[in-house]
Coordinates of C-alpha atoms in Angstrom, one line a residue:
X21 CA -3.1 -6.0 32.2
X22 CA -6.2 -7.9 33.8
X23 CA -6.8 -8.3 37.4
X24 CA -4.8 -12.0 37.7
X25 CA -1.8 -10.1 36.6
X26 CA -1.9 -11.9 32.5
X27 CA -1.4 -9.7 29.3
X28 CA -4.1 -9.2 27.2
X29 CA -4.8 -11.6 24.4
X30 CA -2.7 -10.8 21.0
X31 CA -3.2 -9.8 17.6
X32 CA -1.7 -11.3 14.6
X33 CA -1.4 -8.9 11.7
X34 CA -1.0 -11.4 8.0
X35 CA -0.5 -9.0 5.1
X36 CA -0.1 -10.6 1.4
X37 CA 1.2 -8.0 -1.0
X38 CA -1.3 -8.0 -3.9
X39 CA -3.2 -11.0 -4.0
X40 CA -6.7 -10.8 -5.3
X41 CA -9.6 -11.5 -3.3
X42 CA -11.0 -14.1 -6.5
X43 CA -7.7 -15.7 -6.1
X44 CA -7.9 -16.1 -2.4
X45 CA -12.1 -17.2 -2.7
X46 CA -11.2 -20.1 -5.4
X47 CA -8.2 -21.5 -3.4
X48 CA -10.4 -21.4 -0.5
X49 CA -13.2 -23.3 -1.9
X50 CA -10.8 -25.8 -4.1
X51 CA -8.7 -26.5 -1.4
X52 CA -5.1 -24.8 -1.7
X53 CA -5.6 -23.1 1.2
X54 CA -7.0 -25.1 4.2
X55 CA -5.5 -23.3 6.4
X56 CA -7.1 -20.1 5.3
X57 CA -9.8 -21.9 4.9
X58 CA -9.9 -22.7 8.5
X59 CA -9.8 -19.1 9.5
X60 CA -12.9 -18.2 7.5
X61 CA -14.6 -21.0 9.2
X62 CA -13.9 -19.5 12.4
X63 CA -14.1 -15.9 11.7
X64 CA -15.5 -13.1 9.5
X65 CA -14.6 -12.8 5.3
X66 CA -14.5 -9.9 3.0
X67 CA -14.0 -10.5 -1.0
X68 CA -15.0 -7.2 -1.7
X69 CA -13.2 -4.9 1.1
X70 CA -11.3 -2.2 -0.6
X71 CA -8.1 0.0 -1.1
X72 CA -7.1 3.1 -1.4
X73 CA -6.3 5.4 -4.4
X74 CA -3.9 5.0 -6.3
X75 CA -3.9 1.3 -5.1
X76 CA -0.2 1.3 -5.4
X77 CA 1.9 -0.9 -2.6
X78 CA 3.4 2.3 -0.4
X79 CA 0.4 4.2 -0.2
X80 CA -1.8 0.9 0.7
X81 CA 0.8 -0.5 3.1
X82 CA 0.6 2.9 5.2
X83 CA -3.3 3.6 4.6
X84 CA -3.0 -0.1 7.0
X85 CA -0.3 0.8 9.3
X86 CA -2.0 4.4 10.2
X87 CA -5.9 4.0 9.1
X88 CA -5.3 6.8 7.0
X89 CA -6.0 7.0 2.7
X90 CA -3.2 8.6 0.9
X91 CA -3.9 12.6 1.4
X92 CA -3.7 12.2 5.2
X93 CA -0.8 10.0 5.4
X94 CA 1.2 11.8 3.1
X95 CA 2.7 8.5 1.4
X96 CA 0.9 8.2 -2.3
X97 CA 2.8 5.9 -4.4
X98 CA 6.2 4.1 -5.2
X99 CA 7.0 8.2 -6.1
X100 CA 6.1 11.7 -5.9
X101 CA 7.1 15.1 -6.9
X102 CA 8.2 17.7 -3.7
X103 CA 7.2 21.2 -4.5
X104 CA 9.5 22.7 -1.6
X105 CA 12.6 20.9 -2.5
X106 CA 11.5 20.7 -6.7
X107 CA 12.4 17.2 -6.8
X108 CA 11.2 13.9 -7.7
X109 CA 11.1 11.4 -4.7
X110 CA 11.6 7.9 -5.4
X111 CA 11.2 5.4 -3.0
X112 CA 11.6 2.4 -5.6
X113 CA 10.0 -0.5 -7.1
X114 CA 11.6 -2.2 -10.4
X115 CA 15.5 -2.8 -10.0
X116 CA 15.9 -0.7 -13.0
X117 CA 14.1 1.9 -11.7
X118 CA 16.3 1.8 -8.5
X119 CA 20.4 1.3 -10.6
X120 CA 19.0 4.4 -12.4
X121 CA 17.6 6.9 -9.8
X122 CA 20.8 5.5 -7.7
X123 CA 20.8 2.7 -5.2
X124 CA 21.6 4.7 -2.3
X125 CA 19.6 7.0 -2.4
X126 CA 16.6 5.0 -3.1
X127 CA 17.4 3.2 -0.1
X128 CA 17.6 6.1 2.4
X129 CA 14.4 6.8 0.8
X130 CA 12.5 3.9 1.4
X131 CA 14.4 2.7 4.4
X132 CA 14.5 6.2 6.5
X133 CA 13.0 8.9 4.5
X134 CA 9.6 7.7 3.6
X135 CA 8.5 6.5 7.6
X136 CA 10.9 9.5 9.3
X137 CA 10.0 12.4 7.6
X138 CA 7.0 12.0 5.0
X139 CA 4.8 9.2 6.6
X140 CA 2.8 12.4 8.4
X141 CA 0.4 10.4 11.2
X142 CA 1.3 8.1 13.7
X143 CA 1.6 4.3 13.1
X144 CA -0.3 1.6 14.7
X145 CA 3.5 0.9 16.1
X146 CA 3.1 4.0 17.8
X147 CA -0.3 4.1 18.6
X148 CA 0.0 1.0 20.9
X149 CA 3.2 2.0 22.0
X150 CA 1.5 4.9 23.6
X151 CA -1.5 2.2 25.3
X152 CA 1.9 0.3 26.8
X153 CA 1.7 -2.2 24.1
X154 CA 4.6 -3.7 22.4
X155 CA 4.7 -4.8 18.7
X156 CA 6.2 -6.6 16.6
X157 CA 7.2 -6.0 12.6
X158 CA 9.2 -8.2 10.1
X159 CA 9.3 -7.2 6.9
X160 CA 5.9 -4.4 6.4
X161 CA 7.6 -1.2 4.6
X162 CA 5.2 1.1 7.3
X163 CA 6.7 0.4 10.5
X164 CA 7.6 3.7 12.4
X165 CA 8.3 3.2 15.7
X166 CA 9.3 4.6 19.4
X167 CA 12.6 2.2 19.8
X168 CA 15.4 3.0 17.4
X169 CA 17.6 -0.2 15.7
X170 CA 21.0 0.1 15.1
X171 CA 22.1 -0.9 11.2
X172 CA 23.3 -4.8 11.2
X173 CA 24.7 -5.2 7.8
X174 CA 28.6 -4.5 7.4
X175 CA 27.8 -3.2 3.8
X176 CA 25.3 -0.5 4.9
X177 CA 28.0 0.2 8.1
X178 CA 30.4 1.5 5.5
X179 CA 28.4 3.8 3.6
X180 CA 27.0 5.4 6.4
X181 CA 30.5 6.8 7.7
X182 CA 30.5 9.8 5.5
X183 CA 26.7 9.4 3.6
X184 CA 24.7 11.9 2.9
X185 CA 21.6 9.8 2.7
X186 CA 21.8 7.0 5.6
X187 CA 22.1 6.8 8.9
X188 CA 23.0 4.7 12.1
X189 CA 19.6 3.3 12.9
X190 CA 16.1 3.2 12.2
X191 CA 13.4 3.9 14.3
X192 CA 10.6 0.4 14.7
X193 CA 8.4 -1.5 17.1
X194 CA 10.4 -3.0 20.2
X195 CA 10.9 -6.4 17.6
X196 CA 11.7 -5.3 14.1
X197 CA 13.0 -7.7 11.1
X198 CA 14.5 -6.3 8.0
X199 CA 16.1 -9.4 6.8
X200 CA 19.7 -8.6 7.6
X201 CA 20.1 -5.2 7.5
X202 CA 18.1 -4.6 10.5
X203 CA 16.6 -7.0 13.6
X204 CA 16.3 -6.6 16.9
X205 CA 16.8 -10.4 18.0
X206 CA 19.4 -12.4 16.2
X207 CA 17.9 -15.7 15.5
X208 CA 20.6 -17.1 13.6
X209 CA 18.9 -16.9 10.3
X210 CA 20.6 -15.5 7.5
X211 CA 19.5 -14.9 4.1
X212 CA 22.8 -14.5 2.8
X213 CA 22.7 -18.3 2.6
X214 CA 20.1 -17.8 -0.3
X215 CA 20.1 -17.5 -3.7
X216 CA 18.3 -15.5 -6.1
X217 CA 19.2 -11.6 -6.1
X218 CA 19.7 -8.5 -3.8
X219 CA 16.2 -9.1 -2.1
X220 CA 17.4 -13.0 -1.2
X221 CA 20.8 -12.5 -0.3
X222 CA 19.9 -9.5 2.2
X223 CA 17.6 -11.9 3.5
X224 CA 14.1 -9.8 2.7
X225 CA 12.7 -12.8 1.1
X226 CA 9.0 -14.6 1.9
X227 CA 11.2 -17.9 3.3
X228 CA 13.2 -15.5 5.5
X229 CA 9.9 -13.8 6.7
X230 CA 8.2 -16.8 8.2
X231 CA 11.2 -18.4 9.8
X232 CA 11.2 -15.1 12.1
X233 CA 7.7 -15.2 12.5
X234 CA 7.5 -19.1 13.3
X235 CA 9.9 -17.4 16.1
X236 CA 7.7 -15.0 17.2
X237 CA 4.6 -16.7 17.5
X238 CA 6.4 -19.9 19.2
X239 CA 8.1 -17.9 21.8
X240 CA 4.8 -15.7 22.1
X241 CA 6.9 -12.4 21.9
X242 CA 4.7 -9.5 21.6
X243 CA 1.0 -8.9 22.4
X244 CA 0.8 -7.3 18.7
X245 CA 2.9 -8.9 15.7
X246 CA 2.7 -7.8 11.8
X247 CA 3.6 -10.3 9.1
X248 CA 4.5 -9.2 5.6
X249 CA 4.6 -11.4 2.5
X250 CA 5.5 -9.4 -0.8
X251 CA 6.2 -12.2 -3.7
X252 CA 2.8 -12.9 -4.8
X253 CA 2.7 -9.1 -5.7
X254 CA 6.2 -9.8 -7.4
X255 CA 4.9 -13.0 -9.4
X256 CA 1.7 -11.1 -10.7
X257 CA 3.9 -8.4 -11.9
X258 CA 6.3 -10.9 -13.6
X259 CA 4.6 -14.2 -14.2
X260 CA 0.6 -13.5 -14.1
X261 CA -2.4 -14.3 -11.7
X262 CA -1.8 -18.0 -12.5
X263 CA 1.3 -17.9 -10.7
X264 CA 0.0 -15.8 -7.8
X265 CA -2.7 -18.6 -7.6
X266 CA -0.3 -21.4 -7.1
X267 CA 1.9 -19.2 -4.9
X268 CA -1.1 -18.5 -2.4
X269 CA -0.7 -22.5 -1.6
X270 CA 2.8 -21.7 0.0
X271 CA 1.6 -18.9 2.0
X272 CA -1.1 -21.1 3.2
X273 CA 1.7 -23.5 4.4
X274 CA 3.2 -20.8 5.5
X275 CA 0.4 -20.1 7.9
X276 CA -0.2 -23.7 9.0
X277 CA 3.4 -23.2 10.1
X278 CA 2.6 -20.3 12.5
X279 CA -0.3 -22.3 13.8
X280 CA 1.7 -25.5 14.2
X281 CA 4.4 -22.8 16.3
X282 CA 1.2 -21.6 18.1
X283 CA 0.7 -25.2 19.1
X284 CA -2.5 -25.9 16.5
X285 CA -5.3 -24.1 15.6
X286 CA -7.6 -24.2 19.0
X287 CA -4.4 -22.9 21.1
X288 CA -3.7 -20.4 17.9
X289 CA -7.3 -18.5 18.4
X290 CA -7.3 -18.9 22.1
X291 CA -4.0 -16.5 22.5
X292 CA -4.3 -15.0 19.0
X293 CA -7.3 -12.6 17.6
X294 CA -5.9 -12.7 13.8
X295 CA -6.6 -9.8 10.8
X296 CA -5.5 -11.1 7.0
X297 CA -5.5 -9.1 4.3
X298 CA -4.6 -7.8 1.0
X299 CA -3.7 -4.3 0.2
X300 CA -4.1 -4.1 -3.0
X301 CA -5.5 -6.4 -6.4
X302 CA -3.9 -6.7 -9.6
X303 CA -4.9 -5.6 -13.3
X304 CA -3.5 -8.3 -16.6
X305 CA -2.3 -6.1 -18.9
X306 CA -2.2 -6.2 -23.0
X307 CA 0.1 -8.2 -24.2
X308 CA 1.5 -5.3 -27.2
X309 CA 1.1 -1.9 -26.3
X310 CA 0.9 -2.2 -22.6
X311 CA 2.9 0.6 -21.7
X312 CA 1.5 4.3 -22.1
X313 CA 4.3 6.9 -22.6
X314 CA 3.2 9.9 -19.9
X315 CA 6.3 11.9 -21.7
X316 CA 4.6 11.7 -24.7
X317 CA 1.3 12.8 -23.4
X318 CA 1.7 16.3 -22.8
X319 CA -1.4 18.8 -21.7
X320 CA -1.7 21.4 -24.5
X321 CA 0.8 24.0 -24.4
X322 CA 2.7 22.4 -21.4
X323 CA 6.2 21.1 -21.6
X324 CA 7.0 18.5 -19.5
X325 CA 9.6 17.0 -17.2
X326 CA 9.8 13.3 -16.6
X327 CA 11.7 11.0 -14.7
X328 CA 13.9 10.3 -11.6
X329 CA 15.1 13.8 -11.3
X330 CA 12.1 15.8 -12.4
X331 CA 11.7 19.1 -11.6
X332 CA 10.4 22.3 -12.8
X333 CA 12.8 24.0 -14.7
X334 CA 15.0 20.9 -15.1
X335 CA 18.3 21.3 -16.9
X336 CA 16.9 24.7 -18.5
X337 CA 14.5 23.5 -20.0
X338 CA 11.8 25.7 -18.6
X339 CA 9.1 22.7 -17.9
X340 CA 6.3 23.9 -16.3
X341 CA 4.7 20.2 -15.5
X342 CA 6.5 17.4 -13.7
X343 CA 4.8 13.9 -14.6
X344 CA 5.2 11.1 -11.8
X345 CA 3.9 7.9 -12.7
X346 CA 2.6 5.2 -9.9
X347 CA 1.8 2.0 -12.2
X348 CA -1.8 2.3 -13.8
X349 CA -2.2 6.1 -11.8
X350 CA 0.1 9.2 -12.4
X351 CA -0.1 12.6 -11.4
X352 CA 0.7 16.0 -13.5
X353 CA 2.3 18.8 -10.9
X354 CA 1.9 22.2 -12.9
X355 CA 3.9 24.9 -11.8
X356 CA 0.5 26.8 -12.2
X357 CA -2.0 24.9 -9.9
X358 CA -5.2 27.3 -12.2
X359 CA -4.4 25.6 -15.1
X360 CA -5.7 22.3 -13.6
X361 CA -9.0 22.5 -15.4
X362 CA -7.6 23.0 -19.1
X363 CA -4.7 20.1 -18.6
X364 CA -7.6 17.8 -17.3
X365 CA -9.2 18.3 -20.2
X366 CA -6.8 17.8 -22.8
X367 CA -6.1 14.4 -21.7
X368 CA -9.3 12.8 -21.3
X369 CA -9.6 10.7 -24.2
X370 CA -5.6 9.9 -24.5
X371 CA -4.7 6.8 -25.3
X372 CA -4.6 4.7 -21.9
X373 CA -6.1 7.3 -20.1
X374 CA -9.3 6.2 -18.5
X375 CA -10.2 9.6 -16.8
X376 CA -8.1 12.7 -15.6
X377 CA -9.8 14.7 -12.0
X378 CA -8.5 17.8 -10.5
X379 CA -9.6 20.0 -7.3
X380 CA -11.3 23.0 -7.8
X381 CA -13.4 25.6 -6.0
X382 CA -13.8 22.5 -2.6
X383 CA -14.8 19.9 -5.2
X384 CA -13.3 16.9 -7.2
X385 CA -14.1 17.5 -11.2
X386 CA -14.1 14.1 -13.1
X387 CA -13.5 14.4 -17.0
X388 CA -14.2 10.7 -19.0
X389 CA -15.1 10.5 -22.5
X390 CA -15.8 14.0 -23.0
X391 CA -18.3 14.1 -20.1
X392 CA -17.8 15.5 -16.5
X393 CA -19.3 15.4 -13.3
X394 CA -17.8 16.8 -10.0
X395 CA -18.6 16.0 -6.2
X396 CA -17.5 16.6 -2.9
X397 CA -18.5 15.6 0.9
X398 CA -21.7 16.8 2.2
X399 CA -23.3 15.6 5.2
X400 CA -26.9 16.8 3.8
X401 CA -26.0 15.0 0.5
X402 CA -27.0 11.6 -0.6
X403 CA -25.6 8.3 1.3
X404 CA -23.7 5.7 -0.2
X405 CA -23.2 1.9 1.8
X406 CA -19.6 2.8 3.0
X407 CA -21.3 5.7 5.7
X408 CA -20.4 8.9 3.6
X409 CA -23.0 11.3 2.2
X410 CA -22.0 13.0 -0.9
X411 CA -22.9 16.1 -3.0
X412 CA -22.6 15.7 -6.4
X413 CA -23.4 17.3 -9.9
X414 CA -22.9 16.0 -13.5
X415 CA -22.8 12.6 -15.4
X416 CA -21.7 10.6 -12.0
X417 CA -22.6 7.2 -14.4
X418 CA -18.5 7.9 -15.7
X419 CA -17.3 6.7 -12.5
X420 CA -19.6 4.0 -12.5
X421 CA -21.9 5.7 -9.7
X422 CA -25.6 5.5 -9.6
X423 CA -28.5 6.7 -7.2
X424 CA -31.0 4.1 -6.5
X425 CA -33.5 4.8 -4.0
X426 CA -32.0 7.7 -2.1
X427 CA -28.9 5.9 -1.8
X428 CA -25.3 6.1 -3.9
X429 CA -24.4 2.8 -5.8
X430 CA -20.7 1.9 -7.1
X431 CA -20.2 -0.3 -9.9
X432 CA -16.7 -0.7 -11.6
X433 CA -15.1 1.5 -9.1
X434 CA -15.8 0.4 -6.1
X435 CA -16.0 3.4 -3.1
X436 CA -14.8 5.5 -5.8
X437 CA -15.9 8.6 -4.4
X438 CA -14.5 8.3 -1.5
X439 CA -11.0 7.2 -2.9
X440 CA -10.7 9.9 -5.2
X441 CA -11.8 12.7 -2.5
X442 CA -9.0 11.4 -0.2
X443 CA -6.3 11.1 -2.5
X444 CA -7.4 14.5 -4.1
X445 CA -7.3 16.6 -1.8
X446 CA -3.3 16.3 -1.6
X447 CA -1.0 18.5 -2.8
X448 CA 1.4 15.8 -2.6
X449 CA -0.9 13.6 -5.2
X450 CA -0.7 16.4 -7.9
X451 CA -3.1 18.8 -9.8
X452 CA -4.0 16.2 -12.2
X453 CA -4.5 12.4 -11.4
X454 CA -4.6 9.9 -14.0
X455 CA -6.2 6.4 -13.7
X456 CA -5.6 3.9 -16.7
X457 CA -7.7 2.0 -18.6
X458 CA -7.9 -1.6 -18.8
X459 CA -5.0 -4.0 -20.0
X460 CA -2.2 -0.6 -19.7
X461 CA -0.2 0.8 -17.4
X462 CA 2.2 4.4 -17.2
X463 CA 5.2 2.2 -15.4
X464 CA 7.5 3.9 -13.1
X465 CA 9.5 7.2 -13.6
X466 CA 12.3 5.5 -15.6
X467 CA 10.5 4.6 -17.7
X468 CA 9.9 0.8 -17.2
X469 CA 7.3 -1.1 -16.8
X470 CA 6.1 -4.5 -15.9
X471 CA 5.0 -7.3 -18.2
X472 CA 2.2 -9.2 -16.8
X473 CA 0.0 -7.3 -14.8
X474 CA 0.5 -4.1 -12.7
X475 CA -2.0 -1.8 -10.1
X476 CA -2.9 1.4 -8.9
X477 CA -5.9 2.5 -10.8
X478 CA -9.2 3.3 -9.6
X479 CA -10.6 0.0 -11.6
X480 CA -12.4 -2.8 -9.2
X481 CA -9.4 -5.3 -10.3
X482 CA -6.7 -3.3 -9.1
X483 CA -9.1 -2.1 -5.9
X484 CA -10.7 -4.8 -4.4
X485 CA -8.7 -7.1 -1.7
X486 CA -9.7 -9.9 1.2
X487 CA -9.8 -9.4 4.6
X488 CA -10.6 -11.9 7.4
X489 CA -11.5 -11.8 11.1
X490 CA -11.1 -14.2 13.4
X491 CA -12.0 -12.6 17.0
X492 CA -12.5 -9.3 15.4
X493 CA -14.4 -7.7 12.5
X494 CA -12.7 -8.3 9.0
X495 CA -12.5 -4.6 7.9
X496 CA -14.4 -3.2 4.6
X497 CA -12.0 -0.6 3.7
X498 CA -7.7 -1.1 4.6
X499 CA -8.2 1.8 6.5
X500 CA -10.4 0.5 8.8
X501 CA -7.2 -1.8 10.2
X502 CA -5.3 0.5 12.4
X503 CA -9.1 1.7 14.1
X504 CA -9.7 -2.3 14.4
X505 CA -6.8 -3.3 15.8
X506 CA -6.4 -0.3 18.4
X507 CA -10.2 -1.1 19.1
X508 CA -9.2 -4.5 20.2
X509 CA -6.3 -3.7 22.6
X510 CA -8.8 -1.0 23.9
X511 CA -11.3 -3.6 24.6
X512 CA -9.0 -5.9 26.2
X513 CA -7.6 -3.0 28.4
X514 CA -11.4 -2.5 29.7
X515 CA -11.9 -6.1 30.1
X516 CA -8.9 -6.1 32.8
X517 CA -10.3 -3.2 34.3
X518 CA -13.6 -4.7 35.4

């Protein structure tokens, strides 16, 4: 609080699932997105800020929400394969991939599993719960939290009387929005009303997302408020950039709305600092032959277990690898971590496989084309322009890396080094990681796949997002969001000191 007894001036939090920062730079400068436009006027653009590896939508969406890459925050993909309890986790993504791992469960394991007992640091939630800040979340999958919200829908009531898998409540931010199932302010806004699927009629919809946050930002709830818009991922996957390029005119409206609730753009920025991002960018894929089979691809001598209930040993079949596929990244679990090296190498070269890397020995081994290089953090080795030094030996040129001038260079994978070291060094992210090549994709442990275009690889298309500032910096890296933001309320808490 300052001195004159006023809270601190708030932070709006935009997140738009999966659209590419070309996408967002051509509607800007065509104008589709004014409003957008309006914020880079006033503020601070990225088009080349970066993701995390695999750039897959649950590992992204808590890299944000904690400032942490996938082997820290313990959350590396749609699924992955739990040594201790030798099963697969799912936490969902395709309908078909939720009917056939079973609907319940994949709820409890997106809904309370994944933020209760695997998301391993604290969230930004949390975070400025601890500074005596409140926040606010509708919608973002990442939203652990000190105050716990009772279960609203009468259909999830009834299954928890009796459920293994769900429970009473969910812990959130003081003001959390789940379409139905879960909010802690009834506005009188039901997606029920809706048409179009599960997603629509339980209200966890775009439409249903900015009517609460119109809400939010009109009655100026909370000094800190996320925002999460998913369906432009959803129309990539489905439809194709094109769509996801007219679609990012309706999420500008949808932000001329909040500014409109804020009372127009000059009262907007004089209460709001805003951060908008991306978490992720999207890959077009072949039109024949899109999908690459990881059951099919089996490391020499291995057998293999695949699918929703993977495991070692599954129905007595004595597999000693477990394949999890995350969209265009997968990881190989061997039930004998030294045989990393030789499975690595017998799939380099596979059809859709654009490079396999393991640990080993402290260091990340790289194997492309027959040709391997292998590299690890060192603060006496050579700097790249993200502020890592790196040690490195090999033919770095497969990951698109070059030394120019005493400095490291990225081309086609952008921060690659870093993105690979921080996924890598997780046993939760395998013994073997896979990235795909251009135009396929591995799909999702059932087996299915999407159509159009899909993420997660290493590749600068699937990688690279937008991020814009206004009032603070617009962050290089989607890890740099939580350290942002909790740098701003810092800031302000000084300010009211002096």
């Amino acid at each position: 609080m300052t001195e004159t007894g006023k809270p601190p001036k708030k932070l709006l939090l935009l997140v738009l699932d999966g659209i590419r920062p070309d996408i967002m730079r051509a509607a800007v400068r065509e104008g589709d997105a004014p409003n957008f436009r309006l914020l880079t006027e006033r503020g601070e653009v990225r088009y080349d800020a970066v993701s995390v590896f695999p750039s897959i939508t649950p590992a992204a969406t808590s890299a944000i929400a904690t400032g942490e890459a996938p082997g820290a925050s313990g959350i590396i993909g749609h699924a992955w394969f739990d040594r201790k309890a030798n099963e697969t986790v799912v936490y969902g993504a395709k309908t078909s991939t939720v009917i056939r791992t079973g609907a319940v469960q994949v709820f409890h394991n997106h809904v309370w599993r994944m933020n209760r007992d695997d998301l391993m640091p604290p969230t930004v939630f949390e975070e400025l719960h601890d500074r005596g800040i409140d926040g606010a979340n509708v919608h973002f999958p990442v939203r652990r939290g000190p105050h716990e919200h009772p279960v609203r829908s009468r259909l999830v009531e009834g299954y928890v009387k009796g459920s293994r898998y769900l429970g009473p409540s969910v812990a959130g931010p003081k003001e959390m929005f789940l379409g139905d199932l879960f909010y802690s302010t009834d506005f009188r806004l039901s997606g029920r009303k809706a048409n179009g699927g599960i997603r629509r009629s339980s209200g966890i919809n775009d439409d249903y997302a900015i009517e609460v946050g119109v809400r939010l930002i009109s009655d100026s709830t909370s000094p800190f408020t996320l925002l999460y818009f998913f369906r432009g991922d959803q129309m990539a996957h489905h439809e194709g950039l094109t769509a996801q390029r007219k679609y990012l005119a309706e999420l500008d409206g949808f932000l001329g709305r909040i500014i409109d609730a804020a009372g127009g753009l000059d009262a907007f920025l004089s209460e709001y600092a805003v951060l908008s991002l991306s978490d992720h960018g999207h890959s077009p894929l072949l039109s024949k032959r899109r999908y690459v089979p990881l059951s099919r691809l089996k490391p020499e001598g291995r057998s293999i277990s695949f699918g929703p209930k993977a495991s070692f040993g599954n129905n007595g079949s004595g597999a000693d690898t477990v394949v999890v596929p995350n969209g265009r990244a997968a990881s190989y679990y061997l039930k004998d971590p030294s045989d990393s090296r030789k499975a690595a190498r017998s799939l380099g070269g596979r059809r859709g496989i654009d490079f396999a890397a393991w640990r080993e020995d402290g260091w990340i081994h790289v194997r492309k084309l027959g040709l391997e290089m292998r590299f690890r953090k060192d603060e006496n080795g050579v700097p790249d322009g993200y502020g890592d030094s790196w040690k490195t030996d090999g033919e770095v040129g497969i990951l698109g890396v070059s030394i120019e001038s005493g400095s490291i260079a990225y081309g086609d994978y952008p921060d690659a080094l870093n993105r690979l070291w921080e996924c890598g060094i997780s046993g939760r992210a395998g013994d073997v990681i896979v990235s795909a090549t251009q135009g396929h994709t591995f799909g999702e442990v059932t087996g299915g796949y999407h159509e159009a275009s899909d993420h997660g690889a290493l590749f600068h298309e699937d990688s690279l997002v937008f991020s814009i500032g206004v009032g603070v910096p617009a962050p290089r890296r989607i890890t740099d969001v939580t350290p942002t933001i909790l740098d701003y309320f810092d800031g302000e808490e000084k300010k009211g000191e002096e």
